[in-house]
């Protein structure tokens, strides 16, 4: 059996800006936790990764910041979510691409400069 991914981290320069973006876009909640500058994230969904961290960047962006996995967030409508992301200060980073028999996916950059994806799956995740 493979090993599941159980946690993710979103790096930030401005915690309030990052929290406001993810709370408004995806309904995630945040709780101060652990060392200073660290926030526990709850995605509030029973499937997929259910917990993450909002973590203070330790070096300036592009100046030794960590390389990381790119996360994909399941949504019902890619175009509606991309419009919401842009309205909240994010940036569209790619066109929407249809992957046959899988779904539609598009990349975005959050206000903190992190690259992620939103995806509408043809078969709902369980």
PDB file of C-alpha atoms in Angstrom, residues 57-66:
ATOM      1  CA  UNK A  57       8.588  32.486   4.661  1.00  0.00           C
ATOM      2  CA  UNK A  58      12.162  32.400   6.037  1.00  0.00           C
ATOM      3  CA  UNK A  59      13.865  33.904   2.984  1.00  0.00           C
ATOM      4  CA  UNK A  60      12.562  36.313   0.340  1.00  0.00           C
ATOM      5  CA  UNK A  61      10.620  34.782  -2.550  1.00  0.00           C
ATOM      6  CA  UNK A  62      12.912  33.612  -5.327  1.00  0.00           C
ATOM      7  CA  UNK A  63      15.918  33.896  -3.013  1.00  0.00           C
ATOM      8  CA  UNK A  64      16.250  30.389  -1.645  1.00  0.00           C
ATOM      9  CA  UNK A  65      12.576  29.786  -0.865  1.00  0.00           C
ATOM     10  CA  UNK A  66      11.805  26.074  -0.710  1.00  0.00           C
TER      11      UNK A  66
END
